[in-house]
Coordinates of C-alpha atoms in Angstrom, one line a residue:
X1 CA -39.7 -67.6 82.7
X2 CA -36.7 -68.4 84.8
X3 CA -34.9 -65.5 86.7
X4 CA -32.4 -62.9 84.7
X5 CA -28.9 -63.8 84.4
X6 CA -26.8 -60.9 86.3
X7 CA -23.3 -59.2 85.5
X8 CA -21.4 -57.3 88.4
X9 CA -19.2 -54.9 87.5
X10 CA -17.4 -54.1 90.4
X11 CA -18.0 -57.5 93.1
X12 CA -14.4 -57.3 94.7
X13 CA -15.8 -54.3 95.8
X14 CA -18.2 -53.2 98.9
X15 CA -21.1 -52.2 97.1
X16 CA -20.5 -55.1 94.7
X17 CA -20.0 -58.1 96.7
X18 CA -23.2 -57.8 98.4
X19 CA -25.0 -57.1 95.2
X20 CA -23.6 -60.3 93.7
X21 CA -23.8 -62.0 97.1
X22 CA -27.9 -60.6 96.7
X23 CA -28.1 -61.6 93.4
X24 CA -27.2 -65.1 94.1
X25 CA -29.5 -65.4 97.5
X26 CA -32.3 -64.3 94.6
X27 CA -31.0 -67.3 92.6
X28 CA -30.4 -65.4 89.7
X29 CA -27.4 -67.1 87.8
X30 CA -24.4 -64.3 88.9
X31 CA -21.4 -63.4 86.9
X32 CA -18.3 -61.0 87.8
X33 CA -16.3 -59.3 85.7
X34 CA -13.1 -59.1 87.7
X35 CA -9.7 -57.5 86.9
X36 CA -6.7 -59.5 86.9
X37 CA -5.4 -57.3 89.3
X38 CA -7.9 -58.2 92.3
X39 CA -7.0 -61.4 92.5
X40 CA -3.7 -60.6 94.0
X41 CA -5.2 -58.7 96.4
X42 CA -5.8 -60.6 99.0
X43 CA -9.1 -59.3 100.6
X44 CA -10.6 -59.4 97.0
X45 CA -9.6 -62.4 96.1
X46 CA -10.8 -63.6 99.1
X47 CA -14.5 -62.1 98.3
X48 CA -14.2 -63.6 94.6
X49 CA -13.2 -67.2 96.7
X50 CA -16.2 -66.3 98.3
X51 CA -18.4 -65.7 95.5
X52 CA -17.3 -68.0 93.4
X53 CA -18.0 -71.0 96.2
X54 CA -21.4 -69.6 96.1
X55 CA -21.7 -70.4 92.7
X56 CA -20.8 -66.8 91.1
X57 CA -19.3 -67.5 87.7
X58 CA -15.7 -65.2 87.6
X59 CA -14.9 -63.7 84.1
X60 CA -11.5 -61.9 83.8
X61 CA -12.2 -58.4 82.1
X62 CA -12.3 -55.1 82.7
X63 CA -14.1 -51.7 81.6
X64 CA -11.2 -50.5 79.9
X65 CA -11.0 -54.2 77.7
X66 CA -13.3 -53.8 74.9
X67 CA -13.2 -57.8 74.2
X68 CA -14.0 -58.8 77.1
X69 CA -16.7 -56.4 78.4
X70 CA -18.6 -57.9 74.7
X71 CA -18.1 -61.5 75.4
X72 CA -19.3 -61.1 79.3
X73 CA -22.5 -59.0 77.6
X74 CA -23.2 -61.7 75.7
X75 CA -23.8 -64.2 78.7
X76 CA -26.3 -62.3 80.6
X77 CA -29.8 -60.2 80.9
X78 CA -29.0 -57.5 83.2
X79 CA -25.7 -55.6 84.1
X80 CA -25.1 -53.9 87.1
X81 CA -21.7 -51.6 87.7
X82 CA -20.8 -50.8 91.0
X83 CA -17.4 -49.0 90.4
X84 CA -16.2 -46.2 92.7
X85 CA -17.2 -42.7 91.7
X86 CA -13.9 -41.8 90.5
X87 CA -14.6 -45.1 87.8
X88 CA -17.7 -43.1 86.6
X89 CA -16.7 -41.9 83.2
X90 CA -15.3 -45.7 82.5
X91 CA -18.8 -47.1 82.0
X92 CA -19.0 -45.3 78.7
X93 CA -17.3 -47.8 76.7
X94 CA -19.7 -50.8 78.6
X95 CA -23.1 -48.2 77.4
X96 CA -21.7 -48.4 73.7
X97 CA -21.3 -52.2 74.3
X98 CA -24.9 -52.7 76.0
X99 CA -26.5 -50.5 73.1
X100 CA -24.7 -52.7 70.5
X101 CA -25.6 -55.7 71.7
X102 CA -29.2 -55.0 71.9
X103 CA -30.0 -58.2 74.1
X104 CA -29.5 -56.7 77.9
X105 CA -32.8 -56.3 79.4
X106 CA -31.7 -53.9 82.3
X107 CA -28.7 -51.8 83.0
X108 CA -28.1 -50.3 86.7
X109 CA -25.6 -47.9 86.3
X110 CA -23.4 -47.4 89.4
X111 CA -25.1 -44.3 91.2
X112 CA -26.0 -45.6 94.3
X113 CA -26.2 -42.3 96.2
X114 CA -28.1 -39.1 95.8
X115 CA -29.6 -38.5 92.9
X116 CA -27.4 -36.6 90.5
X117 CA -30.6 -34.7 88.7
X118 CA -31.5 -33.3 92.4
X119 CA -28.3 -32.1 94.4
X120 CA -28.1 -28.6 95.0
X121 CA -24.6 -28.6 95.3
X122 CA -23.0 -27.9 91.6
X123 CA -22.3 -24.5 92.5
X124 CA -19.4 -26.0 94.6
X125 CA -16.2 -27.2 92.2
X126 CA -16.1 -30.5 94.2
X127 CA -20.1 -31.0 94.7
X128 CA -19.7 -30.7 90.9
X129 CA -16.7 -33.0 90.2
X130 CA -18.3 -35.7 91.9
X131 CA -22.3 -35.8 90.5
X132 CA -21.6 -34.4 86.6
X133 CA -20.2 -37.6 85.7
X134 CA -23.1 -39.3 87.2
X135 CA -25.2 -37.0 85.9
X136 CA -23.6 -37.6 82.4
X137 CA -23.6 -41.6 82.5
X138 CA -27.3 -41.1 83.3
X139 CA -27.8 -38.5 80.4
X140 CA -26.4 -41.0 78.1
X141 CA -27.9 -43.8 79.0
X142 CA -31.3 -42.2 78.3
X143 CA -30.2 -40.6 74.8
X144 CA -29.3 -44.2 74.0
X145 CA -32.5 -45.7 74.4
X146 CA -30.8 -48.5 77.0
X147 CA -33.4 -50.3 79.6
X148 CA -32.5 -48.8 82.7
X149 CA -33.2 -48.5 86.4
X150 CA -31.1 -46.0 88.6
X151 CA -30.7 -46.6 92.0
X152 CA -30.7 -43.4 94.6
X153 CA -30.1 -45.0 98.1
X154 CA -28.7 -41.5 99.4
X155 CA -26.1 -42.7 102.4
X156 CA -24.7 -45.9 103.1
X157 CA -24.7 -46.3 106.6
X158 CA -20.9 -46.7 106.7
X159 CA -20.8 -43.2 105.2
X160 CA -20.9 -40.5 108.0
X161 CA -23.8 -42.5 110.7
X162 CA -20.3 -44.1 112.5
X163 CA -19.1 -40.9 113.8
X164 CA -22.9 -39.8 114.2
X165 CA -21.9 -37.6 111.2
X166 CA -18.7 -35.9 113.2
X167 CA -16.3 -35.4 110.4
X168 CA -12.7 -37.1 111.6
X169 CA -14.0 -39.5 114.5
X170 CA -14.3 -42.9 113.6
X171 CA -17.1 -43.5 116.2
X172 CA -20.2 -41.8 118.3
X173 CA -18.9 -38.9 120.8
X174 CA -19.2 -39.6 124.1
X175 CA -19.1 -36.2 125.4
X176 CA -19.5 -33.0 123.0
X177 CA -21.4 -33.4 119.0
X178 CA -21.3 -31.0 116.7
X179 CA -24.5 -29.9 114.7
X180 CA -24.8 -28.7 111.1
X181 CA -27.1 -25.8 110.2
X182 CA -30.2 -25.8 112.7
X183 CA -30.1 -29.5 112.8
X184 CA -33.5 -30.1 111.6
X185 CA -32.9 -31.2 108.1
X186 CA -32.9 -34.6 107.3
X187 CA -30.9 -37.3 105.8
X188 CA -31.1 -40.8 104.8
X189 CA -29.3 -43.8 105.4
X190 CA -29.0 -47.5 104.6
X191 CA -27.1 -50.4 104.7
X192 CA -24.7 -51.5 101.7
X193 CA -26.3 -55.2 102.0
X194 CA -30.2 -54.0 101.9
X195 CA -29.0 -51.4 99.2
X196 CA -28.3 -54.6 97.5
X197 CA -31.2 -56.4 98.1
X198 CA -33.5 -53.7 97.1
X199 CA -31.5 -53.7 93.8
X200 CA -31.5 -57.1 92.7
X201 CA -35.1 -57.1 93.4
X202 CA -35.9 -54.6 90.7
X203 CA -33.7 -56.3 87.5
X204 CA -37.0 -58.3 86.5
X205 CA -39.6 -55.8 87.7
X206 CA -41.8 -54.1 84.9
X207 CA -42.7 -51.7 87.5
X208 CA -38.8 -50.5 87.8
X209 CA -38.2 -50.1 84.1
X210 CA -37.3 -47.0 83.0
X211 CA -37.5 -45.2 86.6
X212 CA -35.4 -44.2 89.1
X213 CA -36.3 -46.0 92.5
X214 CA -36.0 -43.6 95.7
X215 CA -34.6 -45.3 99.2
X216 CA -36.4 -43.8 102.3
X217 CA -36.8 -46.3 104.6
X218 CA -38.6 -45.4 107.5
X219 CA -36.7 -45.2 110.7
X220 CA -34.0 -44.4 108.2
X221 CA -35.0 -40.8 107.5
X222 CA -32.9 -38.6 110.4
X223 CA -32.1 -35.0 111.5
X224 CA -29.1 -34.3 113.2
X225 CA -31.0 -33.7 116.4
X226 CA -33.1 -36.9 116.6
X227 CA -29.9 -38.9 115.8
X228 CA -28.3 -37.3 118.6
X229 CA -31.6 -37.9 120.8
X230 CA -31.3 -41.5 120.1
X231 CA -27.5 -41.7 120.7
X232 CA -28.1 -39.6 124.1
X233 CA -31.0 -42.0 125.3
X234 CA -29.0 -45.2 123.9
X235 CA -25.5 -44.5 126.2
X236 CA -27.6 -42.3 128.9
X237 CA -26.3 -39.2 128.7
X238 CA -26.3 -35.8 127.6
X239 CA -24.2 -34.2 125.1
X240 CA -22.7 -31.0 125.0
X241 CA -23.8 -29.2 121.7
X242 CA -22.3 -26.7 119.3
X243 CA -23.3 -25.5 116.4
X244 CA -21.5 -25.0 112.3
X245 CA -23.4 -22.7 110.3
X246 CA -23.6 -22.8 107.0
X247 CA -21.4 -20.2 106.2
X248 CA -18.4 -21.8 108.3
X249 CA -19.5 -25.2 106.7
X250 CA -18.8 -24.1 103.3
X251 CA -15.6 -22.0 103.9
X252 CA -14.3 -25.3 105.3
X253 CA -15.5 -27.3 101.8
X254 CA -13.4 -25.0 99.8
X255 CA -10.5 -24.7 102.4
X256 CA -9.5 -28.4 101.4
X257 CA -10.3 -30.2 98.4
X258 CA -11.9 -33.8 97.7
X259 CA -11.6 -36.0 98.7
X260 CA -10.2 -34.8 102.0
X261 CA -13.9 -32.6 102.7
X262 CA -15.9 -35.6 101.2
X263 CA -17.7 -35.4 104.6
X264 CA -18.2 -31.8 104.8
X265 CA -19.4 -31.9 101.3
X266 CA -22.0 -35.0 102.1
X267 CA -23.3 -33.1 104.9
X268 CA -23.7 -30.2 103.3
X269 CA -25.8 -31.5 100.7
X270 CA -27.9 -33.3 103.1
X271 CA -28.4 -31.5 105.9
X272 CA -28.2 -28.1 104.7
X273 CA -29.2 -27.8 101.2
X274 CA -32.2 -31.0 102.1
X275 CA -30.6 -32.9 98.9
X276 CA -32.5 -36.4 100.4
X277 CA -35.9 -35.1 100.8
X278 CA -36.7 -32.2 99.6
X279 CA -38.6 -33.3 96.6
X280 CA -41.2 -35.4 96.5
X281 CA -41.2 -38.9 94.2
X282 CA -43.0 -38.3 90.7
X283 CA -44.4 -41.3 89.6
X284 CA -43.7 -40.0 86.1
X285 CA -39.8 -41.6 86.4
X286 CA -39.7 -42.6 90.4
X287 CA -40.7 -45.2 92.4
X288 CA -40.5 -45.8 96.3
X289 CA -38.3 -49.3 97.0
X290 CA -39.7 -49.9 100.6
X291 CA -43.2 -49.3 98.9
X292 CA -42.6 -51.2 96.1
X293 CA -41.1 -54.2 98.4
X294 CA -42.5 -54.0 101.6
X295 CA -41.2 -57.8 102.4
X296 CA -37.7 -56.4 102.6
X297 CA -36.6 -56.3 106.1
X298 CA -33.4 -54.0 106.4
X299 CA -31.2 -52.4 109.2
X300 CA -33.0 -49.2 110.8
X301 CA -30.6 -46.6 112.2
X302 CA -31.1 -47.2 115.6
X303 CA -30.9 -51.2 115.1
X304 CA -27.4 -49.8 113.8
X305 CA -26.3 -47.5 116.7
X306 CA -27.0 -50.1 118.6
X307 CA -24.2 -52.1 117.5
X308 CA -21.8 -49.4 118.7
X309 CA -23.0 -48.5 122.1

């Protein structure tokens, strides 16, 4: 049986470039549905030049285009959307076209983060805004009977390990860090192009079917306090610490509003309310990628801070 052919939904994208980049290193024959729009945008279009000299085949659609969204179906096995979080809702019209079609073997709905059926953070009005649409596309996908796998990487590393998860800076401190809660609690990270090669290695894997796989790399599994151990021992020095509880945490949530506190709200859910790990992976709809794949190499997050030393 050769190997599934592949739709992105989303490959101008970061997520979605290296998923279609992945998919095409896995020699899966990889098409794009690409907006009109990002070709006139000149790092996109420079990705889809990319991707398309790779051997990507570009189709001009998008999720709001009915027609085209049917005719792109039609080519493939497996679809996989990557859109941006505030895209979520937009996949509906694709879930009525997979479930018509009845031919797609696998949809990965674009997720790629915590997993919407475990955050403990609904209670908050932007915790909420941001996972109930996940949440919903999930929800439907299931009521519809559509082959699935869901993807639950938790953080990219771009998200929040830069700073060493300091809200504002744009690298590691150098002189005073800032702790969260008791600093214990830990959080998971990893990179956008191993997020991608853990996906694409599921689209034609019984054992995937159906189930949610769980990302927890280890090395990749950090409190605050060990990533600022390894950031101390990596430059040679020590930091001066202080400490955000929880209460002064949340008041500064709901003093702004997303996505201006989309930090404060990620670390919040990780490493106070243990959103990454606090639950263990039921076999019954979850499976373990670096189990599942143990020839995977990927980035650990001290390889990565070693890039900004």
């Amino acid at each position: 049986m050769g190997k599934s052919k592949i739709l992105i939904i989303g490959a101008s994208g970061n997520l979605g470039f290296h998923l279609a980049e992945a998919s095409l290193k896995f020699d899966h024959p990889t098409f794009a549905l690409v907006r009109d729009s990002a070709f006139s945008d000149p790092i996109k279009a420079q990705k889809l030049h990319s991707l398309s000299h790779a051997g990507a085949t570009l189709l001009k659609g998008s999720l709001q285009d009915e027609a085209s969204i049917v005719e792109a179906v039609k080519l493939v096995d497996v679809v996989i959307s990557a859109v941006s979080a505030k895209q979520t809702l937009d996949q509906k019209l694709l879930i009525r076209v997979i479930k018509q079609s009845g031919s797609i073997k696998r949809f990965i709905p674009a997720e790629f983060g915590a997993d919407p059926t475990k955050v403990q953070i609904y209670d908050l009005e932007d915790g909420r805004n941001f996972y109930a649409p996940k949440l919903e596309i999930r929800q439907m996908i299931e009521a519809e009977g559509i082959p699935y796998t869901c993807i639950c990487c938790n953080f990219f590393m771009k998200i929040l390990l830069p700073s060493l998860v300091q809200p504002g800076l744009n690298a590691p401190p150098r002189d005073k860090v800032t702790i969260f809660g008791d600093g214990n609690t830990k959080g998971i990270f990893v990179k956008e192009n191993d997020v991608a090669a853990f996906t694409i290695s599921t689209v034609d894997d019984p054992r995937t079917l159906n189930k949610v796989l769980y990302l927890r790399p280890p090395g990749n599994v950090c409190s605050l306090n060990e990533l600022v151990e390894m950031w101390e021992t990596k430059i040679g020095k020590k930091l001066e610490k202080s400490h955000v509880s929880e209460e002064e945490l949340v008041k500064k949530i709901k003093g702004t509003s997303y996505p201006a506190n989309f930090e404060q709200l990620f670390i919040y859910s990780a490493f106070i309310k243990k959103d990454h790990t606090y639950f263990d992976i039921e076999s019954s709809n979850g499976v373990n990628g670096t189990e599942l794949y143990p020839q995977l190499k990927y980035t650990t997050v001290s390889e990565f801070l070693d890039t900004l030393v």
